[in-house]
Coordinates of C-alpha atoms in Angstrom, one line a residue:
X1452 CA -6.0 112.2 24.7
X1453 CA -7.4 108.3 24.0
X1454 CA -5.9 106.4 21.9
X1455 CA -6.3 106.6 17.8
X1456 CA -9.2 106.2 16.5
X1457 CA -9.8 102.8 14.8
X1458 CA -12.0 100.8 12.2
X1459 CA -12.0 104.7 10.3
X1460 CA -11.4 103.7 6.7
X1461 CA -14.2 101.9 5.3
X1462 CA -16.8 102.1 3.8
X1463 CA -15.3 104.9 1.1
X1464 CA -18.2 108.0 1.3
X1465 CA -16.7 109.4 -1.4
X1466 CA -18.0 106.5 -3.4
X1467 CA -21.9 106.9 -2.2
X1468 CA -21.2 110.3 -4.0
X1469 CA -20.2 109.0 -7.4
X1470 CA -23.2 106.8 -7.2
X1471 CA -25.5 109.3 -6.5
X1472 CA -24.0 111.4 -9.0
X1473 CA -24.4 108.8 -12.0
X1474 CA -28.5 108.9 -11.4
X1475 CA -28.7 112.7 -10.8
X1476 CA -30.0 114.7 -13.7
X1477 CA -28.4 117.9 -12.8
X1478 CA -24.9 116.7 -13.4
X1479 CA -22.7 117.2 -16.5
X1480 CA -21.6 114.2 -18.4
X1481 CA -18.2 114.4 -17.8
X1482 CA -18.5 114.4 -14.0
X1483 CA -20.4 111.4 -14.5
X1484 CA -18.1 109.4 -16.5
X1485 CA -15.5 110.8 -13.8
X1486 CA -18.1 108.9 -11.1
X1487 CA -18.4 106.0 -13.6
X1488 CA -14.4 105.5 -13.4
X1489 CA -13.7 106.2 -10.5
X1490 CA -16.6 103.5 -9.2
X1491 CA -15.0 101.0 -11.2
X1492 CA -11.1 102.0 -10.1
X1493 CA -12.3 101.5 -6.8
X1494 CA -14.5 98.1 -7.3
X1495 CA -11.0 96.6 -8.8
X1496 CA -8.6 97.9 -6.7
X1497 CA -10.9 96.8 -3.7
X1498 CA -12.1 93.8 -4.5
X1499 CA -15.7 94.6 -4.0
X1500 CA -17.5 92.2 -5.3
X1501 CA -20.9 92.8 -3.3
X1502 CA -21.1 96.1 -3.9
X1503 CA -20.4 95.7 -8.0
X1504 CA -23.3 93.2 -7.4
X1505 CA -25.4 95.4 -5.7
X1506 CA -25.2 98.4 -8.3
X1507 CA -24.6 96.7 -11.6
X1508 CA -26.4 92.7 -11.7
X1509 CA -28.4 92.8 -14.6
X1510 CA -31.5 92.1 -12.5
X1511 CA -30.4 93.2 -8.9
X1512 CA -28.6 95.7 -9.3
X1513 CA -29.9 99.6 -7.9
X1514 CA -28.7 101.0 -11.2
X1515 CA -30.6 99.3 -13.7
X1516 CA -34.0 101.3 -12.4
X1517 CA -31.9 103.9 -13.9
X1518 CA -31.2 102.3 -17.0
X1519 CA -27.6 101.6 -15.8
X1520 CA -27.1 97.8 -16.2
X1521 CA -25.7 96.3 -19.4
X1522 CA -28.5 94.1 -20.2
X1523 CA -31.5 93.5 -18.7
X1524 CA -34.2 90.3 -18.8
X1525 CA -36.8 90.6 -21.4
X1526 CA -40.3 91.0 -19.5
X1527 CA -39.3 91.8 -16.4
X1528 CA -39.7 94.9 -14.8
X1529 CA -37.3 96.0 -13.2
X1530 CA -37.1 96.5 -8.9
X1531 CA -37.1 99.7 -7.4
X1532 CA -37.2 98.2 -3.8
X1533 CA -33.3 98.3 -3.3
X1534 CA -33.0 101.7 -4.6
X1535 CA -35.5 103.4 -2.6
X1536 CA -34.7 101.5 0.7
X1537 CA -30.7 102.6 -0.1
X1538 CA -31.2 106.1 -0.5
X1539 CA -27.9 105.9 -2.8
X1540 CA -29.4 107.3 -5.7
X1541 CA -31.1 110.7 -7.0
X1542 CA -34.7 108.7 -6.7
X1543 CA -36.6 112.5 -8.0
X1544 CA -36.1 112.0 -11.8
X1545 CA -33.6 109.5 -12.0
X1546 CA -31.6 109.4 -15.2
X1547 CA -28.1 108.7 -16.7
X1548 CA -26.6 108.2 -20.2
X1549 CA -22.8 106.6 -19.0
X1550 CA -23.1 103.0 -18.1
X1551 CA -21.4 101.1 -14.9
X1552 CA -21.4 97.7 -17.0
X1553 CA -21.5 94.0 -15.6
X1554 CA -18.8 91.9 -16.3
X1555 CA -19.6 88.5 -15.1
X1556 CA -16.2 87.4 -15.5
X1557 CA -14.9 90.3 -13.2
X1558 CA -17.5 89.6 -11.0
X1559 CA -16.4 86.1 -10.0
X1560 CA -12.5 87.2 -10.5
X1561 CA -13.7 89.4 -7.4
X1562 CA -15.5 87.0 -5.5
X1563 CA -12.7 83.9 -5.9
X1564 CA -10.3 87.2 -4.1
X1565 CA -13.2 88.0 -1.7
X1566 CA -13.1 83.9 -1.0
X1567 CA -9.6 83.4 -0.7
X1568 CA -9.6 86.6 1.9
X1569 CA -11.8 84.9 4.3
X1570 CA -10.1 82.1 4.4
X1571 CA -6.8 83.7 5.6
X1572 CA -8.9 85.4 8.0
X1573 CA -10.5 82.4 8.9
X1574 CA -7.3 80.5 9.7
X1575 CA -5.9 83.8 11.3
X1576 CA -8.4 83.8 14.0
X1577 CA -8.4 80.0 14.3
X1578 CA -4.4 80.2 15.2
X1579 CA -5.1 83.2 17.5
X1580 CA -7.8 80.9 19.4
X1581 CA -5.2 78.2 19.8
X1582 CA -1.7 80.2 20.5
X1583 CA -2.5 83.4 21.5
X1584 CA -4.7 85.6 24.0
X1585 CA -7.8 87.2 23.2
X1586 CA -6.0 90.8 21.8
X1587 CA -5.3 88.8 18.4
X1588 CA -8.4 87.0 18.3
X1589 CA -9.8 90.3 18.8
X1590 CA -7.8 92.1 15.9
X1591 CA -8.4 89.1 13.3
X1592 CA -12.0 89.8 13.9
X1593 CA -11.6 93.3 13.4
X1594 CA -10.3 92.3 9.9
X1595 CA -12.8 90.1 9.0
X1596 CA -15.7 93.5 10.1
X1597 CA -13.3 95.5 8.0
X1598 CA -13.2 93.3 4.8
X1599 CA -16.8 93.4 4.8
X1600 CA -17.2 97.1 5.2
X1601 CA -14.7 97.4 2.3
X1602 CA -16.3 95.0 -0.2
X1603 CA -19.5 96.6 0.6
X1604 CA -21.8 94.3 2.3
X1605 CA -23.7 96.5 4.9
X1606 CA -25.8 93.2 6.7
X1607 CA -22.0 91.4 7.0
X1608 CA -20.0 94.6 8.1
X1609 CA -22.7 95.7 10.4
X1610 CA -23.1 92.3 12.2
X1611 CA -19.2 91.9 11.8
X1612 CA -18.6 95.1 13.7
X1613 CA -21.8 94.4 16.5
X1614 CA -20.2 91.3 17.1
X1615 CA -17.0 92.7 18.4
X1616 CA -18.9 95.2 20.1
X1617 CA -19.9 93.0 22.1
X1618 CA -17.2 90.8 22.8
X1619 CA -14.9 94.0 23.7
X1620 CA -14.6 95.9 26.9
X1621 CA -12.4 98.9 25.8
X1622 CA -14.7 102.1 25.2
X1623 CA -12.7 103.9 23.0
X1624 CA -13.2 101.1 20.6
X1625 CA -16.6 100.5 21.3
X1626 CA -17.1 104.2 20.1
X1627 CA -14.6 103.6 17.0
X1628 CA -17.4 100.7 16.1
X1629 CA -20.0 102.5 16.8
X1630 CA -18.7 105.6 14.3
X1631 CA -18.5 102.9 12.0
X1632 CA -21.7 101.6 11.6
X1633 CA -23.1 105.2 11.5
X1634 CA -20.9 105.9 8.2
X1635 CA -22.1 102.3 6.6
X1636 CA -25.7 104.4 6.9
X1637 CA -24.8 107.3 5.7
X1638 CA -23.3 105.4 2.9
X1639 CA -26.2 103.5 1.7
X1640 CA -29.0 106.1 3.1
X1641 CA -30.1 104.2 6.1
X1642 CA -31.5 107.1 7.9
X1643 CA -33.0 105.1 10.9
X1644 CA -29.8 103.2 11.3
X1645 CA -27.6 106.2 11.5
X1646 CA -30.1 107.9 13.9
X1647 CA -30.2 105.0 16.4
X1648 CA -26.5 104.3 16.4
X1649 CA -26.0 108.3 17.0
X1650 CA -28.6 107.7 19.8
X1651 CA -25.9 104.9 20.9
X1652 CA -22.6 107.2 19.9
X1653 CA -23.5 109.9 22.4
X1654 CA -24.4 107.6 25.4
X1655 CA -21.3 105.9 25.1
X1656 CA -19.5 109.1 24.7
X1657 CA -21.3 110.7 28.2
X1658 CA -19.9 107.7 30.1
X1659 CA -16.4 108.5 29.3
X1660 CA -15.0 109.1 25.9
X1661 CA -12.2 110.6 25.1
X1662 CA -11.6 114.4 23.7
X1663 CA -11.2 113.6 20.0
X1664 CA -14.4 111.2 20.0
X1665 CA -16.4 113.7 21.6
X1666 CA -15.5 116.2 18.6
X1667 CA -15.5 113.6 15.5
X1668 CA -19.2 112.8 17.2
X1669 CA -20.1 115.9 16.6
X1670 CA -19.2 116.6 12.8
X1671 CA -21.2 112.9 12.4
X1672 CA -24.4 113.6 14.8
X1673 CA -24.3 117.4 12.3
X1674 CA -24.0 115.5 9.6
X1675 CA -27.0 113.2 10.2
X1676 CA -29.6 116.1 11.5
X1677 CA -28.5 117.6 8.0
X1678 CA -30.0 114.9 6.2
X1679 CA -33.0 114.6 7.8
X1680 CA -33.8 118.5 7.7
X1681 CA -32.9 119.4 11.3
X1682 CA -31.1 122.5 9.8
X1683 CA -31.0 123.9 13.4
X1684 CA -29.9 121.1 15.2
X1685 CA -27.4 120.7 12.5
X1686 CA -25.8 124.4 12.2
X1687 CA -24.4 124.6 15.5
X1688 CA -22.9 120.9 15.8
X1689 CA -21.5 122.0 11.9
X1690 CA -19.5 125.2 13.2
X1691 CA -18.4 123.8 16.3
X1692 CA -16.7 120.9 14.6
X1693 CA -15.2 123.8 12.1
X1694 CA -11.8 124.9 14.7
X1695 CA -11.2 121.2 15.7
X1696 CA -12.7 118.9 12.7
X1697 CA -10.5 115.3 12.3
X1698 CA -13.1 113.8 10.9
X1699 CA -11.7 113.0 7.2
X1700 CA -13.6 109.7 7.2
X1701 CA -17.0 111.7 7.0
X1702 CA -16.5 114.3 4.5
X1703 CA -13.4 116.7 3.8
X1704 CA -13.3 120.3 5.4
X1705 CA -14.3 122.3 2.6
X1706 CA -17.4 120.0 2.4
X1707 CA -18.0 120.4 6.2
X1708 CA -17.5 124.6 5.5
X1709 CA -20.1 124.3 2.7
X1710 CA -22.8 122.2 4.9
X1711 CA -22.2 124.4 8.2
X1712 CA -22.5 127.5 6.0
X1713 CA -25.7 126.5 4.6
X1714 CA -27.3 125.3 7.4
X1715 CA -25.8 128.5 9.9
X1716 CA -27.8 130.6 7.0
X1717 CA -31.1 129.1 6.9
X1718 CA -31.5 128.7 10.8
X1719 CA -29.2 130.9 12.7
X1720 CA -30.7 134.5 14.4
X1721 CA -29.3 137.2 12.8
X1722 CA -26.8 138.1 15.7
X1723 CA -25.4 134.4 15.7
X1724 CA -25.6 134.6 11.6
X1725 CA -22.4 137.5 12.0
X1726 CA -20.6 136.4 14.6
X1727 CA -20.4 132.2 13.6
X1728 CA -20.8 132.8 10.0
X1729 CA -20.4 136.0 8.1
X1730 CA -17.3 136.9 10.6
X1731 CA -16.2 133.2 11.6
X1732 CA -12.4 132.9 10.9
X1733 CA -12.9 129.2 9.7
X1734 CA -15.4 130.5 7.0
X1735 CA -13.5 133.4 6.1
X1736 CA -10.5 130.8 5.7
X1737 CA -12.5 129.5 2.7
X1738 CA -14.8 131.6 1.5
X1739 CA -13.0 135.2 2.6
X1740 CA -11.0 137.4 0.3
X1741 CA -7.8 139.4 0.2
X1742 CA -6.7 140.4 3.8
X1743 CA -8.8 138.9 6.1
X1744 CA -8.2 134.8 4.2
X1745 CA -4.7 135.1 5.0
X1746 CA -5.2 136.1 8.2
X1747 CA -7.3 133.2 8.5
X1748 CA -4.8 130.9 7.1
X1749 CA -1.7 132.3 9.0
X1750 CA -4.2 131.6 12.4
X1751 CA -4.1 135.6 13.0
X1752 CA -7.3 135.3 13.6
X1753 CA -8.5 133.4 16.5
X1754 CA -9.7 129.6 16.0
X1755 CA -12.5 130.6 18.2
X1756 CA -13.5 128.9 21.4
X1757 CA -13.7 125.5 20.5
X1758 CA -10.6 124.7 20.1
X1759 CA -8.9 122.7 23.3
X1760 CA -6.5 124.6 25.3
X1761 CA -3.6 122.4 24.6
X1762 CA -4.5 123.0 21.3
X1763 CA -3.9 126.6 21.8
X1764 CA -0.2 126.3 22.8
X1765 CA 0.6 125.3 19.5
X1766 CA -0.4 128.7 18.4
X1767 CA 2.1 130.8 20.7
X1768 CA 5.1 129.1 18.2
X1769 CA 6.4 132.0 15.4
X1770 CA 4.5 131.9 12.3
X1771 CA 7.1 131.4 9.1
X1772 CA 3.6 131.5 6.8
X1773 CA 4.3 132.9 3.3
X1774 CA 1.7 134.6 1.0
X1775 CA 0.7 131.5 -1.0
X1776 CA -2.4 129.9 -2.8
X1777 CA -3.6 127.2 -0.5
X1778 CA -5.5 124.7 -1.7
X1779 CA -7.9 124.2 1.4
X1780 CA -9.5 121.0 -0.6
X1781 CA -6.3 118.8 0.1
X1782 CA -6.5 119.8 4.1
X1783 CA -6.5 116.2 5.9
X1784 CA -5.8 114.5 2.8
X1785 CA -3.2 112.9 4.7
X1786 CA -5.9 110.0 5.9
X1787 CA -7.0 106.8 3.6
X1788 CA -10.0 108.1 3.3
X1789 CA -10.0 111.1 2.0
X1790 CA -10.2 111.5 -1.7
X1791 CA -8.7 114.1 -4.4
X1792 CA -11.1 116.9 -4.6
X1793 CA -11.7 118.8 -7.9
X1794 CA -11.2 122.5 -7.4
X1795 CA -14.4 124.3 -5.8
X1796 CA -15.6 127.7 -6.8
X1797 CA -16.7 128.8 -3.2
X1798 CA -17.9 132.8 -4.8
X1799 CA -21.5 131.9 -4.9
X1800 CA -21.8 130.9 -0.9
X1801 CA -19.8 133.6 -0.3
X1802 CA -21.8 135.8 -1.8
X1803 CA -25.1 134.5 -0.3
X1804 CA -23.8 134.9 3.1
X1805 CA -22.4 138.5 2.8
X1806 CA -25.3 139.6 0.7
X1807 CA -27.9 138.5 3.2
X1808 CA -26.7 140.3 5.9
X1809 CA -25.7 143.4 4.3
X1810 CA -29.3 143.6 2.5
X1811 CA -28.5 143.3 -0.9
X1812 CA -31.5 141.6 -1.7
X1813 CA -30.8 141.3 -5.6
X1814 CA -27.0 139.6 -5.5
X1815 CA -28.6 137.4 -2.9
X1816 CA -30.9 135.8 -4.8
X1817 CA -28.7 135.6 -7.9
X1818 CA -26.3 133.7 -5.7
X1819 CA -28.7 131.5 -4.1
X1820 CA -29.9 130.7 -7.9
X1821 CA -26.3 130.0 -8.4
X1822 CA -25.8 127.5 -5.2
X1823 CA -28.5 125.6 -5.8
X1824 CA -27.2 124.9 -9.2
X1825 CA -23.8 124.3 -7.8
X1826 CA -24.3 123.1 -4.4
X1827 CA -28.0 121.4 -3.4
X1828 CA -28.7 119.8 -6.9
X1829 CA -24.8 118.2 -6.6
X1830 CA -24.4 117.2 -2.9
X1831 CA -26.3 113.5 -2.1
X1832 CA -27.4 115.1 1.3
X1833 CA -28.5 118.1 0.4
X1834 CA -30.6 117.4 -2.4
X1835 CA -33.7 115.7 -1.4
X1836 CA -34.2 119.4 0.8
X1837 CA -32.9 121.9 -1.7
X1838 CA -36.6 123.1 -2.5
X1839 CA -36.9 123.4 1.3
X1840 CA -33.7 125.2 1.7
X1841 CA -34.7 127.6 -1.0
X1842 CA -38.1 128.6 -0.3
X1843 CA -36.7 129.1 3.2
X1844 CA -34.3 131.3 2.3
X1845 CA -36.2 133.5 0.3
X1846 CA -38.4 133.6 3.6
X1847 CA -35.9 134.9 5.8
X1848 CA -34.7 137.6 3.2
X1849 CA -38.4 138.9 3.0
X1850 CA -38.1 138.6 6.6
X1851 CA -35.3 141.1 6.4
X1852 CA -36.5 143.7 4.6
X1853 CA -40.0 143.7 5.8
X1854 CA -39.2 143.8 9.7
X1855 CA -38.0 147.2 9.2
X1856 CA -40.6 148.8 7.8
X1857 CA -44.7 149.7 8.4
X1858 CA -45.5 149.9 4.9
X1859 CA -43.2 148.5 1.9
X1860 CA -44.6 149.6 -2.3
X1861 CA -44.8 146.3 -4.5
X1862 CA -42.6 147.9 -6.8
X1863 CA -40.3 148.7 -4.9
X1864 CA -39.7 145.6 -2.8
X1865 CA -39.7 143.7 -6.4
X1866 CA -37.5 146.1 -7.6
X1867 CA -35.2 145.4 -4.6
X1868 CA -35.2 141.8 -5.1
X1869 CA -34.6 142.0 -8.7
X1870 CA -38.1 140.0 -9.5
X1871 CA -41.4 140.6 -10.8
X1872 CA -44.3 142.2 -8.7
X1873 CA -46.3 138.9 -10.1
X1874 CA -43.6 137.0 -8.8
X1875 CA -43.6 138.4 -5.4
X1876 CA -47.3 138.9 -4.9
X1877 CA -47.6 135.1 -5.6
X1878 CA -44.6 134.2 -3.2
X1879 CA -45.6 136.6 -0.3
X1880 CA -48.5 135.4 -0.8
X1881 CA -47.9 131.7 0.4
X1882 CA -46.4 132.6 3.5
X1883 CA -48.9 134.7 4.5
X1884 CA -51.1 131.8 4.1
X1885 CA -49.2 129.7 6.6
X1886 CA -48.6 132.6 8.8
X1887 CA -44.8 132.7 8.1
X1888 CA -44.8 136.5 7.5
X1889 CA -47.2 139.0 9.4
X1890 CA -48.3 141.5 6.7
X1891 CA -51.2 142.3 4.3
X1892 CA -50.6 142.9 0.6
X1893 CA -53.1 145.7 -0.8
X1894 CA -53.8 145.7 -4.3
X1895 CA -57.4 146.5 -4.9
X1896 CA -57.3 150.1 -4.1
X1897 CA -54.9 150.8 -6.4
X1898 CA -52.0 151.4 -3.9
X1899 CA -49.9 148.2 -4.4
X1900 CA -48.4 148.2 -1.1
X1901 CA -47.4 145.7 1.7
X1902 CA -48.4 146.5 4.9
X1903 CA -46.8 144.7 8.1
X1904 CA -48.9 143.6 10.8
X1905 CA -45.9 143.4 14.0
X1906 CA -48.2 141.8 16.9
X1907 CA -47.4 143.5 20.0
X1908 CA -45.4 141.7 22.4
X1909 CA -47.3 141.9 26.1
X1910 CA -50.4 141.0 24.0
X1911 CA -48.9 138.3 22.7
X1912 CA -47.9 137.2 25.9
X1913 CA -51.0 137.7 27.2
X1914 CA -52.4 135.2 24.7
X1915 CA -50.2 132.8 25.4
X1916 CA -51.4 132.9 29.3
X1917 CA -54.9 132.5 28.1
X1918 CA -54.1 129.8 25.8
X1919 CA -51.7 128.1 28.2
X1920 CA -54.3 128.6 30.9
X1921 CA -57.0 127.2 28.9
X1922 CA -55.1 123.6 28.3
X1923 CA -54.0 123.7 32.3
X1924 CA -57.9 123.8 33.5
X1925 CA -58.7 121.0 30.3
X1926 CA -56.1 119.0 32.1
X1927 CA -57.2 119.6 35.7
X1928 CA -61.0 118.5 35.0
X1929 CA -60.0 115.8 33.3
X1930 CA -58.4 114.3 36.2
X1931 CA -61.2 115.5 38.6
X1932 CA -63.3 113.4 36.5
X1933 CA -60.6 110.3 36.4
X1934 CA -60.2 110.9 40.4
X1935 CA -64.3 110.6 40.9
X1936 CA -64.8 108.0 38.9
X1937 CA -62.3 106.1 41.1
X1938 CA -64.0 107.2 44.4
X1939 CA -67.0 105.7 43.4
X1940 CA -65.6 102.9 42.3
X1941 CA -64.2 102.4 45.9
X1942 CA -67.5 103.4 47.4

């Protein structure tokens, strides 16, 4: 095992989430007065002055595109620019009725404290430089990268923590920095930062990282493909972290259930859908019922094989486990960062999962009606795809039911589904269009039937020869060509 992990505490994620939440349309007004106080709690207690600048200024601040500012200047529009480039904020639809109000008296309170701060800092490092080695230079820089991270300046933080990057030699550290800078992007939206320093992550990681940074990498690299729609690139990162997740900085573990759930759904074949999802003992930890959730929580069932063998050991002790409500929310709650959950009705994914793969079409698309509403219109990163997620699920459920039959009556299909022939003659209609589904619907003669058009496997093969074939001889006389011209040219 390396050492701890360190620089894991700031910036607060859970507070990108309460911002997000106070422009999102689909939340209830007393979640977003809860996001309202509990953004200004933590701008008091922390001292953030930059960040209280950054959502609330009457003319710079992201929330006023919103309507969120106190005041605004007469005449001027205002900017959008910060908003969009943050990716903080529900930017489809914006709207909010609770206010985040600027207090210009707090404000400078906060910055005199954010001041004062740097100076101790300041004349921390400056003794360190004259009395002692380069360990406490190194550690009053690291509080100086942390300040800023915590007040919420991303350009200070981010150059705060490159800088000891660069002035370090031990790896597990580099990697701790590293982790760092990839949750300041996920905190403001920075897509193309957190790609690139995942990019970085993983290369430091190859040439040596320990056992826990190779597993917390994982949960973060999931966490970014999510965002960016790379549901199957995402799933399998997602369930691995499930046995072994430490990662409380990122998210907590019933979010990280939630995300590899949905992402396992949506891009997993069916055979991997049963055996990491529907049967997973993680999942069933959470979302299970009666017997088989508190086998789950006693660790009856098997963690699964990627949990660490030393790990393992721990297992072989007695179990004293009593028959108790466990509130799987609280799990890691232990760290700084992780934050009080409100309790999370988990019967609607539950639901989706086990009526997907039992067939029963109808409960399945009442429950995926359901997470949406409770899942994809409330979750910052799962938002901006929900439409996606949704029109692919209701793919691979048609999928389903249609690969197992020739010939398939409107009615009956609809009836299945618990939807309107209209409604699924319009639907099926689309991904036939875009070749997502192989099938014909037949309605002119009367029949009202779907008929499914399986292409036959050697000839598909054989087209792909031909096609394959056809690009290799393109190639091949393009380079002729290229090689003649040159042996003329010589000539």
């Amino acid at each position: 095992m390396g050492s701890d992990p360190q620089y894991a505490k700031w910036p607060l994620l859970p507070l990108a989430q309460h911002v997000f939440t106070l422009t999102n349309p689909y939340a209830s007004k007393p979640l977003q007065q809860s996001a309202a106080k509990a953004l200004q709690d933590a701008i008091t207690e922390h001292k953030m002055a930059p960040f209280y600048k950054y959502l609330a200024h009457p003319t710079e601040g992201i929330l006023n595109s919103v309507g969120e500012g106190s005041s605004n200047v007469p005449g001027k529009a205002p900017s959008r620019k910060n908003s969009v480039a943050a990716g903080m904020i529900n930017t489809k639809n914006p709207t909010s009725s609770i206010n985040l109000p600027w207090d210009e008296a707090l404000y400078q309170q906060l910055h005199a404290d954010n001041e004062k701060e740097l100076e101790e800092f300041q004349k921390e490092e400056d003794e360190a430089v004259e009395k002692a080695g380069d360990t406490e230079i190194q550690a009053a820089r690291g509080k100086r990268a942390e300040f800023w991270a915590r007040v919420g300046d991303k350009d200070k933080a981010i150059a705060a923590h490159e800088d000891i990057f660069e002035k370090i030699g031990v790896l597990g550290t580099k990697i701790d920095l590293v982790l760092a800078i990839i949750r300041m992007g996920l905190f403001y939206g920075d897509k193309q930062l957190v790609k690139k320093q995942v990019a970085r992550a993983k290369t430091l990681v190859e040439t040596g990282g320990d056992w826990d940074r190779r597993n917390r990498l994982k949960a973060y690299e999931g966490l970014h493909n999510l965002t960016v729609r790379s549901y199957n690139l995402a799933a399998p990162l997602l369930l691995d972290s499930l046995s072994t997740f430490t990662s409380y900085e990122l998210c907590t573990y019933s979010n990280l259930v939630v995300y590899a759930v949905l992402a396992g759904s949506v891009s997993l074949k069916r055979v991997d859908f049963k055996s990491k999802v529907v049967d997973a003992p993680e999942i069933k930890a959470i979302l299970g019922d009666g017997e088989d959730k508190l086998l789950a929580l006693s660790g009856a069932i098997s963690a699964g094989p990627g949990v660490d063998a030393e790990m393992q050991d721990a297992s072989s002790a007695p179990s004293t486990a009593k028959t108790t409500v466990v509130n799987l929310t609280t799990l890691g709650s232990s760290t700084e960062q992780a934050e009080a959950e409100m309790s999370v009705d988990f019967g609607s994914l539950a639901q989706l999962v086990s009526s997907l793969y039992n067939g029963r079409y109808k409960l399945f698309f009442q429950a995926l009606a359901l997470v949406e509403e409770q899942f994809l219109t409330q979750d910052r990163y799962l938002h901006e795809h929900k439409n996606w997620f949704v029109r692919e699920m209701r793919l691979r459920a048609y999928q389903q039911l249609l690969q197992s039959y020739r010939v398939v009556g409107l009615d009956s299909m609809a009836n299945d589904f618990g939807i309107t022939v209209d409604f699924l003659d319009r639907d099926l209609a689309k991904f036939i269009a875009a070749g997502r589904i192989p099938c014909t619907i037949d309605r002119v003669s009367g029949r009202g039937v779907i008929e499914t058009n399986r292409p036959d496997d050697k000839n598909k093969q054989y087209q792909d020869v031909v096609r394959q074939g056809d690009q290799l001889i393109t190639k091949l006389q393009k380079y002729g060509q290229a090689v003649r011209l040159r042996g003329s040219e010589r000539a």
